[in-house]
């Protein structure tokens, strides 16, 4: 039931990370370096997780491949912005601050892989350098990556393989990539849910506040409305008179709230994924929702105003 399988040091969205500093200079020990993420993968890893090799080939579980590497498309553009990266040499420079010793790991780029996320969904397409898993690997962890016809078949293959190769190793529950993805954005989903709840609560309170204010205003202006109607004001004009007061409040509220929201949106920019905090459509939608709630809340006091009997209103004076 297994279509393909591989091993990997760091799973996507797992919360772990490893990085290094790289240069393309022929004198790497004294050159300026650029930071990039690192992962160590086995044979057929890219095919197993569905990452396309755009040029060249993947990596092998072979010490003969120890001086090879695959880079992501963004890493290729970062290190070789003016030419092809395939076949070029890349130098991983590590400075040990305790001993003062500088070590350099050279690798030849044998493949360019499709850009993928490394650790978090909201991060950009960070450059990644993939090393093969060899006897010299500095593994952060070791995970099986399995693509099966069904999840059950993949889990069965995982348990069988683990028991055969490492029977004393504690067995951990396997996870699908969908579960890893969901876990990685759990905090964002919680924040989004809480934000939506409090936004709906604020909208409800706004509607209640507008209703209460206009209901009080209509009560206070009962005599005035009665006089206006006695002097010939139509029900339509009285209705618009009440709504005009709502419109003034809305204009002031939307202007002040929109300005505050524009600056507050910058604070949540880091939590957003493929959504711009300053998207004008979002601000327009929020303003429209507030207008609709306000009109609904104002319609009840306005209906009450037009139903006032002029004679009854004058008697209250």
Coordinates of C-alpha atoms in Angstrom, one line a residue:
X1 CA 0.0 0.0 0.0
X2 CA 3.0 2.4 0.0
X3 CA 3.6 4.4 -3.1
X4 CA 6.9 6.0 -2.0
X5 CA 8.8 6.6 1.3
X6 CA 11.8 8.5 2.5
X7 CA 13.4 9.9 5.6
X8 CA 13.9 13.6 6.7
X9 CA 15.7 15.3 9.5
X10 CA 13.2 18.2 9.9
X11 CA 9.5 17.8 9.0
X12 CA 7.7 20.8 7.6
X13 CA 5.5 22.7 10.1
X14 CA 7.0 20.7 13.0
X15 CA 8.4 23.7 14.9
X16 CA 12.0 22.7 14.5
X17 CA 14.7 24.4 12.4
X18 CA 18.3 24.4 11.4
X19 CA 20.2 26.9 9.5
X20 CA 23.6 27.9 8.2
X21 CA 25.5 30.7 6.6
X22 CA 26.5 30.2 2.9
X23 CA 28.7 31.9 0.3
X24 CA 29.7 31.3 -3.3
X25 CA 33.1 32.9 -2.9
X26 CA 36.2 31.0 -3.7
X27 CA 37.6 32.2 -0.4
X28 CA 34.7 31.2 1.9
X29 CA 36.7 31.7 5.2
X30 CA 36.9 35.4 4.6
X31 CA 33.8 36.1 2.5
X32 CA 30.5 37.6 3.4
X33 CA 27.9 34.9 4.1
X34 CA 24.1 34.7 3.7
X35 CA 21.8 32.8 6.0
X36 CA 19.6 30.0 4.7
X37 CA 17.6 27.1 6.2
X38 CA 19.0 23.6 6.2
X39 CA 17.3 20.2 6.0
X40 CA 18.7 16.7 5.4
X41 CA 16.7 14.4 3.4
X42 CA 16.8 10.8 2.0
X43 CA 16.3 9.4 -1.4
X44 CA 12.9 10.1 -3.0
X45 CA 12.0 12.6 -0.3
X46 CA 10.8 15.3 -2.8
X47 CA 8.6 12.8 -4.7
X48 CA 7.2 11.5 -1.4
X49 CA 6.1 14.9 -0.1
X50 CA 5.1 16.2 -3.5
X51 CA 7.8 18.8 -4.0
X52 CA 8.8 19.1 -7.7
X53 CA 12.4 19.1 -8.8
X54 CA 12.5 22.0 -11.3
X55 CA 16.0 21.2 -12.6
X56 CA 18.6 18.5 -12.1
X57 CA 17.9 15.6 -9.8
X58 CA 17.2 14.7 -6.2
X59 CA 19.5 13.3 -3.5
X60 CA 20.7 9.7 -2.8
X61 CA 21.3 7.8 0.5
X62 CA 24.9 7.4 -0.5
X63 CA 28.2 8.7 0.8
X64 CA 29.2 9.3 -2.8
X65 CA 26.6 12.0 -2.8
X66 CA 27.9 13.6 0.4
X67 CA 29.3 16.7 -1.4
X68 CA 26.0 17.3 -3.3
X69 CA 23.0 19.5 -2.3
X70 CA 19.7 20.6 -3.7
X71 CA 18.5 24.2 -3.2
X72 CA 15.1 25.7 -3.3
X73 CA 14.2 28.0 -6.1
X74 CA 14.4 31.0 -3.8
X75 CA 17.8 29.9 -2.6
X76 CA 19.0 29.6 -6.2
X77 CA 17.9 33.2 -6.9
X78 CA 19.5 34.3 -3.6
X79 CA 23.0 32.8 -4.2
X80 CA 23.1 33.1 -8.0
X81 CA 20.9 36.1 -9.0
X82 CA 22.7 36.6 -12.3
X83 CA 23.1 33.1 -13.6
X84 CA 22.1 29.4 -13.4
X85 CA 22.7 27.7 -10.0
X86 CA 22.7 24.1 -11.3
X87 CA 26.3 22.7 -11.1
X88 CA 27.7 25.6 -9.1
X89 CA 29.5 25.2 -5.8
X90 CA 28.1 26.4 -2.5
X91 CA 30.1 26.7 0.8
X92 CA 28.5 26.3 4.2
X93 CA 30.7 28.4 6.6
X94 CA 30.5 27.7 10.4
X95 CA 32.4 29.8 12.9
X96 CA 32.8 28.2 16.3
X97 CA 32.8 31.1 18.8
X98 CA 34.2 29.0 21.6
X99 CA 37.2 27.5 19.8
X100 CA 37.6 30.2 17.1
X101 CA 37.8 27.6 14.4
X102 CA 36.1 28.1 11.1
X103 CA 34.9 25.0 9.2
X104 CA 33.6 24.9 5.6
X105 CA 31.4 22.3 4.0
X106 CA 31.4 22.4 0.2
X107 CA 28.6 21.1 -1.9
X108 CA 27.8 21.1 -5.6
X109 CA 24.2 22.0 -6.5
X110 CA 22.7 19.0 -8.3
X111 CA 19.1 20.0 -8.3
X112 CA 16.7 22.9 -7.8
X113 CA 13.5 22.2 -5.9
X114 CA 10.2 23.9 -5.9
X115 CA 9.8 26.5 -3.1
X116 CA 8.1 25.2 0.0
X117 CA 7.3 26.4 3.5
X118 CA 9.9 25.5 6.1
X119 CA 8.5 26.0 9.6
X120 CA 5.4 28.2 9.7
X121 CA 2.7 28.9 7.2
X122 CA 2.8 32.7 7.6
X123 CA 6.6 32.9 6.8
X124 CA 7.7 33.7 3.3
X125 CA 9.3 31.3 0.9
X126 CA 12.6 31.2 2.8
X127 CA 15.7 29.8 1.0
X128 CA 16.4 26.2 1.8
X129 CA 19.5 24.0 1.2
X130 CA 18.9 20.3 1.3
X131 CA 21.8 17.9 2.1
X132 CA 21.7 14.1 1.6
X133 CA 21.5 11.9 4.7
X134 CA 25.0 10.2 4.9
X135 CA 27.3 8.9 7.6
X136 CA 28.5 12.5 8.2
X137 CA 25.0 13.9 8.7
X138 CA 24.3 16.1 11.8
X139 CA 20.7 15.0 12.2
X140 CA 18.4 17.2 14.2
X141 CA 15.9 14.4 14.2
X142 CA 14.8 11.5 11.9
X143 CA 11.3 11.1 10.6
X144 CA 9.8 8.7 8.2
X145 CA 7.8 10.3 5.3
X146 CA 5.4 7.9 3.7
X147 CA 3.0 8.3 0.8
X148 CA 0.4 5.5 0.8
X149 CA -2.8 4.7 -1.0
X150 CA -4.7 5.3 2.3
X151 CA -3.7 6.6 5.7
X152 CA -4.3 3.3 7.3
X153 CA -2.0 1.5 4.9
X154 CA 0.7 4.1 5.5
X155 CA 0.4 3.8 9.3
X156 CA 0.6 0.0 9.1
X157 CA 3.7 0.2 7.0
X158 CA 5.3 2.7 9.4
X159 CA 4.7 0.4 12.5
X160 CA 5.9 -2.7 10.7
X161 CA 9.1 -0.9 9.5
X162 CA 9.8 0.5 13.0
X163 CA 9.4 -2.8 14.7
X164 CA 11.7 -4.5 12.2
X165 CA 14.5 -1.9 12.2
X166 CA 14.3 -0.6 15.7
X167 CA 12.2 -2.8 17.9
X168 CA 13.3 -1.1 21.2
X169 CA 12.5 2.4 19.9
X170 CA 9.5 4.0 21.6
X171 CA 6.6 4.1 19.2
X172 CA 5.1 7.5 18.5
X173 CA 1.8 8.1 16.8
X174 CA 2.1 8.9 13.1
X175 CA 0.7 12.2 11.9
X176 CA -0.6 13.2 8.5
X177 CA 0.7 16.4 6.8
X178 CA -2.8 17.8 7.1
X179 CA -2.6 17.3 10.9
X180 CA 0.9 18.9 11.0
X181 CA -0.5 21.9 9.0
X182 CA -3.5 22.3 11.3
X183 CA -1.3 22.2 14.4
X184 CA 1.0 24.8 12.9
X185 CA -1.8 27.3 12.5
X186 CA -3.7 26.4 15.7
X187 CA -2.7 29.7 17.4
X188 CA -3.7 31.7 14.4
X189 CA -7.0 29.9 14.2
X190 CA -7.6 30.6 17.9
X191 CA -6.8 34.2 17.5
X192 CA -9.0 34.5 14.5
X193 CA -11.9 32.8 16.3
X194 CA -11.5 35.1 19.3
X195 CA -11.2 38.2 17.1
X196 CA -14.3 37.2 15.2
X197 CA -16.3 36.6 18.4
X198 CA -15.3 40.0 19.9
X199 CA -15.9 41.7 16.6
X200 CA -19.5 40.3 16.5
X201 CA -20.0 41.2 20.1
X202 CA -18.8 44.8 19.4
X203 CA -21.2 45.0 16.4
X204 CA -24.1 43.8 18.6
X205 CA -23.3 46.3 21.3
X206 CA -23.0 49.0 18.7
X207 CA -26.5 48.2 17.4
X208 CA -27.9 48.1 20.9
X209 CA -26.3 51.4 21.7
X210 CA -27.7 53.1 18.6
X211 CA -31.1 51.7 19.3
X212 CA -31.1 52.9 22.9
X213 CA -29.8 56.4 21.9
X214 CA -32.4 56.9 19.2
X215 CA -35.2 55.5 21.3
X216 CA -34.3 58.0 24.1
X217 CA -34.1 60.8 21.5
X218 CA -37.5 60.0 20.0
X219 CA -39.0 60.0 23.5
X220 CA -37.4 63.4 24.3
X221 CA -38.6 64.8 21.0
X222 CA -42.1 63.5 21.1
X223 CA -43.7 67.0 21.4
X224 CA -41.4 68.4 18.6
X225 CA -42.4 65.5 16.3
X226 CA -46.0 66.0 17.1
X227 CA -45.8 69.7 16.3
X228 CA -44.0 69.0 13.0
X229 CA -46.7 66.5 12.0
X230 CA -49.5 68.9 13.1
X231 CA -47.9 71.6 10.9
X232 CA -47.9 69.2 7.9
X233 CA -44.7 67.2 8.1
X234 CA -45.2 63.8 6.3
X235 CA -44.4 60.5 7.9
X236 CA -41.6 60.1 5.4
X237 CA -40.0 63.4 6.5
X238 CA -40.2 62.4 10.2
X239 CA -38.7 59.0 9.4
X240 CA -35.8 60.7 7.5
X241 CA -35.4 63.1 10.4
X242 CA -34.6 60.3 12.8
X243 CA -32.4 58.5 10.3
X244 CA -30.4 61.8 9.7
X245 CA -29.3 61.7 13.3
X246 CA -28.1 58.1 12.8
X247 CA -26.2 59.1 9.7
X248 CA -24.3 61.8 11.6
X249 CA -23.3 59.4 14.3
X250 CA -22.3 56.8 11.6
X251 CA -20.1 59.3 9.7
X252 CA -18.3 60.3 12.9
X253 CA -18.0 56.7 14.1
X254 CA -16.7 55.2 10.8
X255 CA -14.2 58.0 10.3
X256 CA -12.8 57.6 13.9
X257 CA -13.0 53.8 13.9
X258 CA -11.5 53.5 10.4
X259 CA -8.5 55.6 11.4
X260 CA -7.9 53.6 14.5
X261 CA -8.4 50.3 12.7
X262 CA -5.8 51.3 10.0
X263 CA -3.1 51.7 12.7
X264 CA -4.2 48.7 14.7
X265 CA -4.1 46.5 11.6
X266 CA -0.3 46.9 11.5
X267 CA 0.0 45.1 14.8
X268 CA -1.6 41.9 13.5
X269 CA 0.2 41.9 10.2
X270 CA 2.5 39.1 11.4
X271 CA -0.5 36.8 12.0
X272 CA -2.0 37.1 8.6
X273 CA -1.4 34.7 5.7
X274 CA -1.9 35.9 2.1
X275 CA -4.1 38.7 3.4
X276 CA -3.0 42.4 3.5
X277 CA -3.8 44.2 6.7
X278 CA -4.5 47.4 4.8
X279 CA -6.8 45.8 2.3
X280 CA -9.4 48.5 1.4
X281 CA -12.1 45.8 0.7
X282 CA -11.9 44.7 4.3
X283 CA -12.3 48.2 5.6
X284 CA -15.2 48.8 3.2
X285 CA -16.9 45.6 4.3
X286 CA -16.6 46.5 8.0
X287 CA -18.0 49.9 7.4
X288 CA -20.9 48.4 5.3
X289 CA -21.7 45.9 8.1
X290 CA -21.8 48.7 10.7
X291 CA -24.1 50.8 8.4
X292 CA -26.5 47.9 8.0
X293 CA -26.6 47.2 11.7
X294 CA -27.1 50.8 12.5
X295 CA -30.0 51.1 10.0
X296 CA -31.7 48.1 11.4
X297 CA -31.3 49.4 14.9
X298 CA -32.5 52.9 13.9
X299 CA -35.5 51.6 12.0
X300 CA -37.4 50.7 15.2
X301 CA -37.3 54.1 16.9
X302 CA -38.0 55.7 13.5
X303 CA -41.1 53.6 13.0
X304 CA -42.2 54.6 16.5
X305 CA -41.7 58.3 15.6
X306 CA -43.9 58.2 12.5
X307 CA -46.6 56.4 14.5
X308 CA -46.9 59.3 17.0
X309 CA -50.4 60.9 17.1
X310 CA -49.9 64.7 16.9
X311 CA -52.8 65.4 19.3
X312 CA -51.5 62.9 21.9
X313 CA -48.0 64.3 21.5
X314 CA -49.3 67.9 22.1
X315 CA -51.2 66.8 25.2
X316 CA -48.1 65.4 26.8
X317 CA -46.8 69.0 27.0

